[in-house]
Amino acid sequence: MENNHIYETLIIGSGPCGIGCACKLKEAGIDFAVLESYIPGGKINIAPRVDNYPHEFQIPGPDLAMKFVNRLMDLKVPFINKEVISLTKENDLFKVELKDQTILLAKTVLLASGTKERKLGLAKEDEFLGHGISYCAICDGHFFRNKEIVVVGGGNSALKEAIYLSRLASKIYLVHRRNEFRGLNHLVDELKAMGNVEIITPYVPVEILGEEKVEGLTIEHRETGERRTLKVDGFFPLVGQIPNTQFVNIEGVKDESNLIPVNKTMETNCEGLFAGGDILPREIRQIYLAEHDGMVAAKNIILKLRGE
């Protein structure tokens, strides 16, 4: 079902980038809507702790997300709480198809769809989601109070999740495929100082154990092939993110990693299509950078719509 209304802009995603853009567009009186299938704030909602957002010190992720959401509420930003399954461009208009088969049209679009969890590719990984496997400590950590948990990963997200879980669980195994961690040294030091955390490197997970739920994890040494079995009730695979751009069906917009390159105005090589946040090919992904991307995109969307 096609909606004949033509928006000036549609924003896909309501993390820091989408919110940053939405606030500026609302102030400028642009006719737009934000499309979001989850909740406003994006992945900030599931961050146990945010250490690097300006003027906030070690703030819980949901608390920071609420500060972003309050901006939207104060401005009465229009929301459409539905999943986008396809983005195409026809006759100078962008066509956005939603999961309920609604089709929206827009003159410009901002892609701010963020990332999703990278899977390990192990048997039972999808089957046991919610039955011992979780990607969010702050969402599910309370289920594992006084139990043993394994966290797999070596980046800042894995380290922060392990720190959060260590305050709930009786024992944390932190398994990483390299001897060196990609995450910040002070987070590694914080974990090493905790009495209930055992760091195991360089190992990789090879088998999830259990019949109806997680009962253990078999890991293998990358150099010797030695295997260990960790008897745990919870398994948090936190090995990185992949861009949530599978719905973008415009040729030449995505690179070989499905990330979306942009120029200094945040516009892609498709005229009128802008992108920002974690879907950009960049070395550092931070909340304040995503928010900045959204504001830069808004400025240039406004200029384009006004023909300037």
CSV table of C-alpha atoms in Angstrom, one decimal:
chain,number,residue,atom,x,y,z
A,1,MET,CA,0.0,0.0,0.0
A,2,GLU,CA,1.6,3.2,-1.2
A,3,ASN,CA,1.2,6.4,0.8
A,4,ASN,CA,0.9,9.2,-1.7
A,5,HIS,CA,2.4,11.8,0.7
A,6,ILE,CA,5.9,12.8,-0.2
A,7,TYR,CA,8.1,13.5,2.8
A,8,GLU,CA,10.9,16.0,2.4
A,9,THR,CA,13.1,13.6,4.5
A,10,LEU,CA,12.9,10.2,6.0
A,11,ILE,CA,15.4,9.2,8.7
A,12,ILE,CA,15.9,5.5,9.1
A,13,GLY,CA,17.1,4.8,12.6
A,14,SER,CA,16.9,6.6,15.9
A,15,GLY,CA,20.3,6.2,17.5
A,16,PRO,CA,22.4,9.3,18.2
A,17,CYS,CA,22.8,10.0,14.5
A,18,GLY,CA,19.1,9.9,13.7
A,19,ILE,CA,18.2,11.9,16.8
A,20,GLY,CA,20.9,14.5,16.0
A,21,CYS,CA,19.4,15.0,12.5
A,22,ALA,CA,15.8,14.9,13.6
A,23,CYS,CA,16.3,17.7,16.1
A,24,LYS,CA,17.8,20.0,13.5
A,25,LEU,CA,15.2,19.2,10.9
A,26,LYS,CA,12.3,19.8,13.4
A,27,GLU,CA,13.8,23.2,14.3
A,28,ALA,CA,14.0,24.1,10.6
A,29,GLY,CA,10.4,23.1,9.9
A,30,ILE,CA,11.2,20.2,7.5
A,31,ASP,CA,8.4,17.7,6.8
A,32,PHE,CA,10.0,14.4,7.9
A,33,ALA,CA,9.5,11.3,10.0
A,34,VAL,CA,11.8,8.9,11.8
A,35,LEU,CA,11.5,5.2,11.1
A,36,GLU,CA,12.5,2.9,13.9
A,37,SER,CA,11.6,-0.8,14.6
A,38,TYR,CA,13.3,-0.9,18.0
A,39,ILE,CA,13.3,1.9,20.6
A,40,PRO,CA,14.8,5.4,20.3
A,41,GLY,CA,18.4,5.7,21.4
A,42,GLY,CA,19.7,2.7,19.5
A,43,LYS,CA,22.4,0.6,21.1
A,44,ILE,CA,23.0,3.1,23.9
A,45,ASN,CA,20.0,1.4,25.5
A,46,ILE,CA,21.9,-1.8,26.0
A,47,ALA,CA,25.3,-0.3,27.0
A,48,PRO,CA,26.0,-1.1,30.6
A,49,ARG,CA,28.1,2.0,30.9
A,50,VAL,CA,29.1,5.0,28.7
A,51,ASP,CA,32.5,6.5,29.5
A,52,ASN,CA,33.2,8.8,26.6
A,53,TYR,CA,30.2,11.0,26.0
A,54,PRO,CA,31.0,14.7,26.6
A,55,HIS,CA,29.8,16.1,30.0
A,56,GLU,CA,28.8,12.6,31.2
A,57,PHE,CA,31.0,10.4,33.4
A,58,GLN,CA,30.4,6.7,33.5
A,59,ILE,CA,26.7,7.1,32.8
A,60,PRO,CA,24.5,3.9,32.4
A,61,GLY,CA,23.5,3.5,28.8
A,62,PRO,CA,19.8,3.6,29.3
A,63,ASP,CA,20.1,6.8,31.3
A,64,LEU,CA,21.9,8.5,28.4
A,65,ALA,CA,19.5,7.1,25.9
A,66,MET,CA,16.6,8.6,27.9
A,67,LYS,CA,18.3,12.0,27.7
A,68,PHE,CA,18.4,11.7,23.9
A,69,VAL,CA,14.8,10.5,23.8
A,70,ASN,CA,13.6,13.4,25.9
A,71,ARG,CA,14.9,15.8,23.2
A,72,LEU,CA,12.6,14.1,20.7
A,73,MET,CA,9.6,14.2,23.0
A,74,ASP,CA,10.2,17.9,23.8
A,75,LEU,CA,10.2,18.6,20.0
A,76,LYS,CA,7.3,16.3,19.2
A,77,VAL,CA,9.4,14.5,16.5
A,78,PRO,CA,7.1,12.3,14.3
A,79,PHE,CA,7.9,8.6,14.7
A,80,ILE,CA,6.8,5.5,12.6
A,81,ASN,CA,7.6,2.4,14.7
A,82,LYS,CA,7.9,-0.1,11.9
A,83,GLU,CA,10.8,-2.0,10.3
A,84,VAL,CA,12.2,-1.0,6.9
A,85,ILE,CA,12.8,-3.9,4.6
A,86,SER,CA,13.7,-2.1,1.3
A,87,LEU,CA,15.1,1.2,0.2
A,88,THR,CA,15.1,2.1,-3.6
A,89,LYS,CA,15.1,5.2,-5.7
A,90,GLU,CA,12.7,5.8,-8.6
A,91,ASN,CA,12.3,9.0,-10.6
A,92,ASP,CA,14.2,11.2,-8.2
A,93,LEU,CA,12.1,9.9,-5.2
A,94,PHE,CA,13.2,7.4,-2.6
A,95,LYS,CA,10.9,4.5,-2.0
A,96,VAL,CA,10.9,3.0,1.5
A,97,GLU,CA,9.0,-0.3,2.0
A,98,LEU,CA,8.0,-1.3,5.5
A,99,LYS,CA,7.5,-4.8,6.9
A,100,ASP,CA,3.7,-4.3,6.8
A,101,GLN,CA,4.0,-3.6,3.0
A,102,THR,CA,3.4,0.2,3.5
A,103,ILE,CA,5.4,2.2,1.0
A,104,LEU,CA,6.6,5.7,1.9
A,105,LEU,CA,8.1,8.3,-0.5
A,106,ALA,CA,10.7,11.0,0.2
A,107,LYS,CA,12.8,13.5,-1.6
A,108,THR,CA,15.8,12.8,0.7
A,109,VAL,CA,16.8,10.0,3.1
A,110,LEU,CA,19.2,9.7,6.0
A,111,LEU,CA,20.5,6.2,6.7
A,112,ALA,CA,21.2,6.0,10.5
A,113,SER,CA,20.4,2.3,10.9
A,114,GLY,CA,23.5,1.4,13.0
A,115,THR,CA,24.8,-2.2,13.4
A,116,LYS,CA,23.7,-5.6,14.7
A,117,GLU,CA,25.6,-8.3,16.5
A,118,ARG,CA,28.1,-10.4,14.6
A,119,LYS,CA,27.4,-14.2,15.0
A,120,LEU,CA,30.0,-16.8,15.7
A,121,GLY,CA,28.4,-19.3,13.4
A,122,LEU,CA,28.2,-22.1,16.0
A,123,ALA,CA,25.5,-24.7,16.1
A,124,LYS,CA,22.7,-23.8,18.6
A,125,GLU,CA,23.7,-20.1,18.6
A,126,ASP,CA,20.3,-19.0,17.3
A,127,GLU,CA,18.4,-21.9,19.0
A,128,PHE,CA,19.7,-21.0,22.5
A,129,LEU,CA,19.1,-17.2,22.2
A,130,GLY,CA,17.1,-16.4,25.3
A,131,HIS,CA,18.0,-19.8,26.7
A,132,GLY,CA,21.4,-19.0,28.1
A,133,ILE,CA,22.7,-16.9,25.1
A,134,SER,CA,22.4,-13.1,25.2
A,135,TYR,CA,24.0,-10.2,23.5
A,136,CYS,CA,23.0,-7.7,26.2
A,137,ALA,CA,24.3,-7.8,29.8
A,138,ILE,CA,22.1,-4.9,31.0
A,139,CYS,CA,19.0,-6.6,29.5
A,140,ASP,CA,19.6,-10.1,30.7
A,141,GLY,CA,22.4,-10.1,33.3
A,142,HIS,CA,19.9,-10.5,36.2
A,143,PHE,CA,19.0,-13.9,34.9
A,144,PHE,CA,22.5,-15.1,35.7
A,145,ARG,CA,22.9,-13.7,39.3
A,146,ASN,CA,25.2,-16.0,41.3
A,147,LYS,CA,25.8,-18.2,38.2
A,148,GLU,CA,28.8,-18.8,36.0
A,149,ILE,CA,29.0,-17.0,32.7
A,150,VAL,CA,31.4,-16.9,29.7
A,151,VAL,CA,31.9,-13.7,27.7
A,152,VAL,CA,33.7,-14.1,24.3
A,153,GLY,CA,35.3,-11.0,22.8
A,154,GLY,CA,38.2,-8.6,23.1
A,155,GLY,CA,36.8,-5.1,22.3
A,156,ASN,CA,35.5,-2.4,24.6
A,157,SER,CA,31.9,-3.7,24.4
A,158,ALA,CA,33.0,-7.2,25.6
A,159,LEU,CA,35.1,-5.8,28.3
A,160,LYS,CA,32.4,-3.5,29.6
A,161,GLU,CA,29.8,-6.2,29.5
A,162,ALA,CA,32.1,-8.5,31.5
A,163,ILE,CA,32.7,-5.8,34.1
A,164,TYR,CA,28.9,-5.3,34.5
A,165,LEU,CA,28.3,-9.1,34.7
A,166,SER,CA,31.1,-9.6,37.2
A,167,ARG,CA,29.0,-7.8,39.7
A,168,LEU,CA,26.1,-10.2,39.3
A,169,ALA,CA,27.7,-13.6,38.5
A,170,SER,CA,29.6,-15.9,40.8
A,171,LYS,CA,32.3,-16.4,38.1
A,172,ILE,CA,33.1,-14.8,34.7
A,173,TYR,CA,35.3,-16.4,32.0
A,174,LEU,CA,36.5,-13.9,29.5
A,175,VAL,CA,37.6,-15.7,26.3
A,176,HIS,CA,39.5,-14.0,23.5
A,177,ARG,CA,41.1,-15.3,20.4
A,178,ARG,CA,44.3,-13.2,20.8
A,179,ASN,CA,46.6,-12.6,23.7
A,180,GLU,CA,46.2,-8.8,23.3
A,181,PHE,CA,42.9,-7.0,23.6
A,182,ARG,CA,41.5,-4.5,21.2
A,183,GLY,CA,39.7,-2.7,24.1
A,184,LEU,CA,41.1,0.0,26.3
A,185,ASN,CA,43.9,-1.0,28.8
A,186,HIS,CA,42.1,0.5,31.8
A,187,LEU,CA,39.1,-1.8,31.2
A,188,VAL,CA,41.4,-4.9,31.0
A,189,ASP,CA,43.1,-3.8,34.2
A,190,GLU,CA,39.7,-3.3,35.9
A,191,LEU,CA,38.8,-6.9,35.0
A,192,LYS,CA,42.1,-8.3,36.1
A,193,ALA,CA,41.6,-6.7,39.5
A,194,MET,CA,38.3,-8.5,40.0
A,195,GLY,CA,38.5,-11.7,42.0
A,196,ASN,CA,35.8,-13.6,40.1
A,197,VAL,CA,37.1,-13.0,36.5
A,198,GLU,CA,39.3,-15.5,34.7
A,199,ILE,CA,40.8,-14.3,31.4
A,200,ILE,CA,41.5,-17.1,28.9
A,201,THR,CA,43.6,-16.4,25.8
A,202,PRO,CA,44.2,-17.2,22.9
A,203,TYR,CA,41.1,-19.5,22.7
A,204,VAL,CA,38.1,-19.6,20.4
A,205,PRO,CA,34.7,-21.2,21.1
A,206,VAL,CA,34.0,-24.4,19.1
A,207,GLU,CA,30.9,-25.9,20.6
A,208,ILE,CA,27.9,-24.8,22.7
A,209,LEU,CA,26.9,-27.6,25.1
A,210,GLY,CA,23.4,-28.4,26.3
A,211,GLU,CA,20.2,-30.0,25.1
A,212,GLU,CA,17.5,-27.3,25.8
A,213,LYS,CA,19.7,-24.5,27.1
A,214,VAL,CA,23.3,-23.5,27.6
A,215,GLU,CA,25.1,-25.8,29.9
A,216,GLY,CA,28.7,-25.2,28.8
A,217,LEU,CA,31.1,-24.1,26.1
A,218,THR,CA,34.0,-25.9,24.6
A,219,ILE,CA,36.9,-23.7,23.6
A,220,GLU,CA,40.1,-24.5,21.7
A,221,HIS,CA,43.6,-23.0,21.9
A,222,ARG,CA,44.4,-21.4,18.6
A,223,GLU,CA,48.0,-22.5,18.6
A,224,THR,CA,48.1,-25.9,20.3
A,225,GLY,CA,44.6,-27.2,19.6
A,226,GLU,CA,44.1,-28.0,23.3
A,227,ARG,CA,40.4,-28.0,24.3
A,228,ARG,CA,38.7,-26.9,27.5
A,229,THR,CA,35.1,-27.3,28.6
A,230,LEU,CA,33.7,-24.4,30.7
A,231,LYS,CA,30.6,-25.4,32.6
A,232,VAL,CA,28.5,-22.2,32.5
A,233,ASP,CA,24.8,-21.2,32.5
A,234,GLY,CA,25.3,-18.1,30.4
A,235,PHE,CA,27.1,-17.3,27.2
A,236,PHE,CA,27.6,-13.7,25.9
A,237,PRO,CA,29.2,-13.7,22.3
A,238,LEU,CA,30.4,-10.2,21.8
A,239,VAL,CA,32.7,-10.3,18.8
A,240,GLY,CA,31.8,-7.2,17.0
A,241,GLN,CA,29.1,-5.7,14.9
A,242,ILE,CA,28.0,-5.8,11.2
A,243,PRO,CA,26.2,-2.8,9.5
A,244,ASN,CA,22.5,-2.9,9.3
A,245,THR,CA,22.3,-2.0,5.7
A,246,GLN,CA,20.8,-5.2,4.1
A,247,PHE,CA,17.6,-3.3,3.1
A,248,VAL,CA,19.5,-0.8,1.0
A,249,ASN,CA,18.9,-1.7,-2.6
A,250,ILE,CA,20.5,1.1,-4.5
A,251,GLU,CA,23.5,0.1,-6.6
A,252,GLY,CA,26.9,1.4,-5.7
A,253,VAL,CA,26.0,2.8,-2.3
A,254,LYS,CA,27.6,0.1,-0.2
A,255,ASP,CA,31.3,-0.9,-0.1
A,256,GLU,CA,32.6,-4.5,0.0
A,257,SER,CA,31.9,-4.6,3.8
A,258,ASN,CA,28.3,-3.3,3.4
A,259,LEU,CA,29.3,0.0,5.0
A,260,ILE,CA,28.3,3.2,3.3
A,261,PRO,CA,30.9,5.8,2.3
A,262,VAL,CA,29.9,9.5,2.3
A,263,ASN,CA,31.5,12.8,1.4
A,264,LYS,CA,32.1,15.7,3.8
A,265,THR,CA,28.4,16.7,3.7
A,266,MET,CA,27.4,13.1,4.7
A,267,GLU,CA,25.9,12.5,1.3
A,268,THR,CA,26.5,9.1,-0.5
A,269,ASN,CA,27.2,8.7,-4.2
A,270,CYS,CA,23.4,8.6,-4.7
A,271,GLU,CA,22.1,12.2,-4.8
A,272,GLY,CA,19.8,12.9,-1.9
A,273,LEU,CA,20.8,9.9,0.1
A,274,PHE,CA,22.8,10.7,3.3
A,275,ALA,CA,24.3,8.4,5.9
A,276,GLY,CA,25.9,8.6,9.3
A,277,GLY,CA,26.9,6.9,12.5
A,278,ASP,CA,28.2,3.3,12.8
A,279,ILE,CA,27.4,2.4,9.2
A,280,LEU,CA,30.2,4.6,7.9
A,281,PRO,CA,33.7,3.1,7.1
A,282,ARG,CA,35.7,4.8,9.9
A,283,GLU,CA,38.3,3.8,12.5
A,284,ILE,CA,36.5,5.1,15.5
A,285,ARG,CA,32.8,4.7,16.4
A,286,GLN,CA,31.6,6.9,19.2
A,287,ILE,CA,28.3,8.3,20.3
A,288,TYR,CA,29.3,11.9,19.9
A,289,LEU,CA,30.6,11.3,16.3
A,290,ALA,CA,27.3,9.7,15.3
A,291,GLU,CA,25.4,12.6,16.8
A,292,HIS,CA,27.7,15.0,14.9
A,293,ASP,CA,27.1,13.1,11.6
A,294,GLY,CA,23.4,13.5,12.0
A,295,MET,CA,23.6,17.3,12.6
A,296,VAL,CA,26.0,17.7,9.6
A,297,ALA,CA,23.6,15.7,7.5
A,298,ALA,CA,20.6,17.8,8.6
A,299,LYS,CA,22.4,21.0,7.6
A,300,ASN,CA,23.1,19.7,4.1
A,301,ILE,CA,19.7,18.1,3.7
A,302,ILE,CA,18.1,21.5,4.5
A,303,LEU,CA,20.4,23.2,1.9
A,304,LYS,CA,19.5,20.6,-0.7
A,305,LEU,CA,15.8,20.8,-0.1
A,306,ARG,CA,16.0,24.6,-0.4
A,307,GLY,CA,18.1,24.4,-3.6
A,308,GLU,CA,21.0,26.2,-2.0
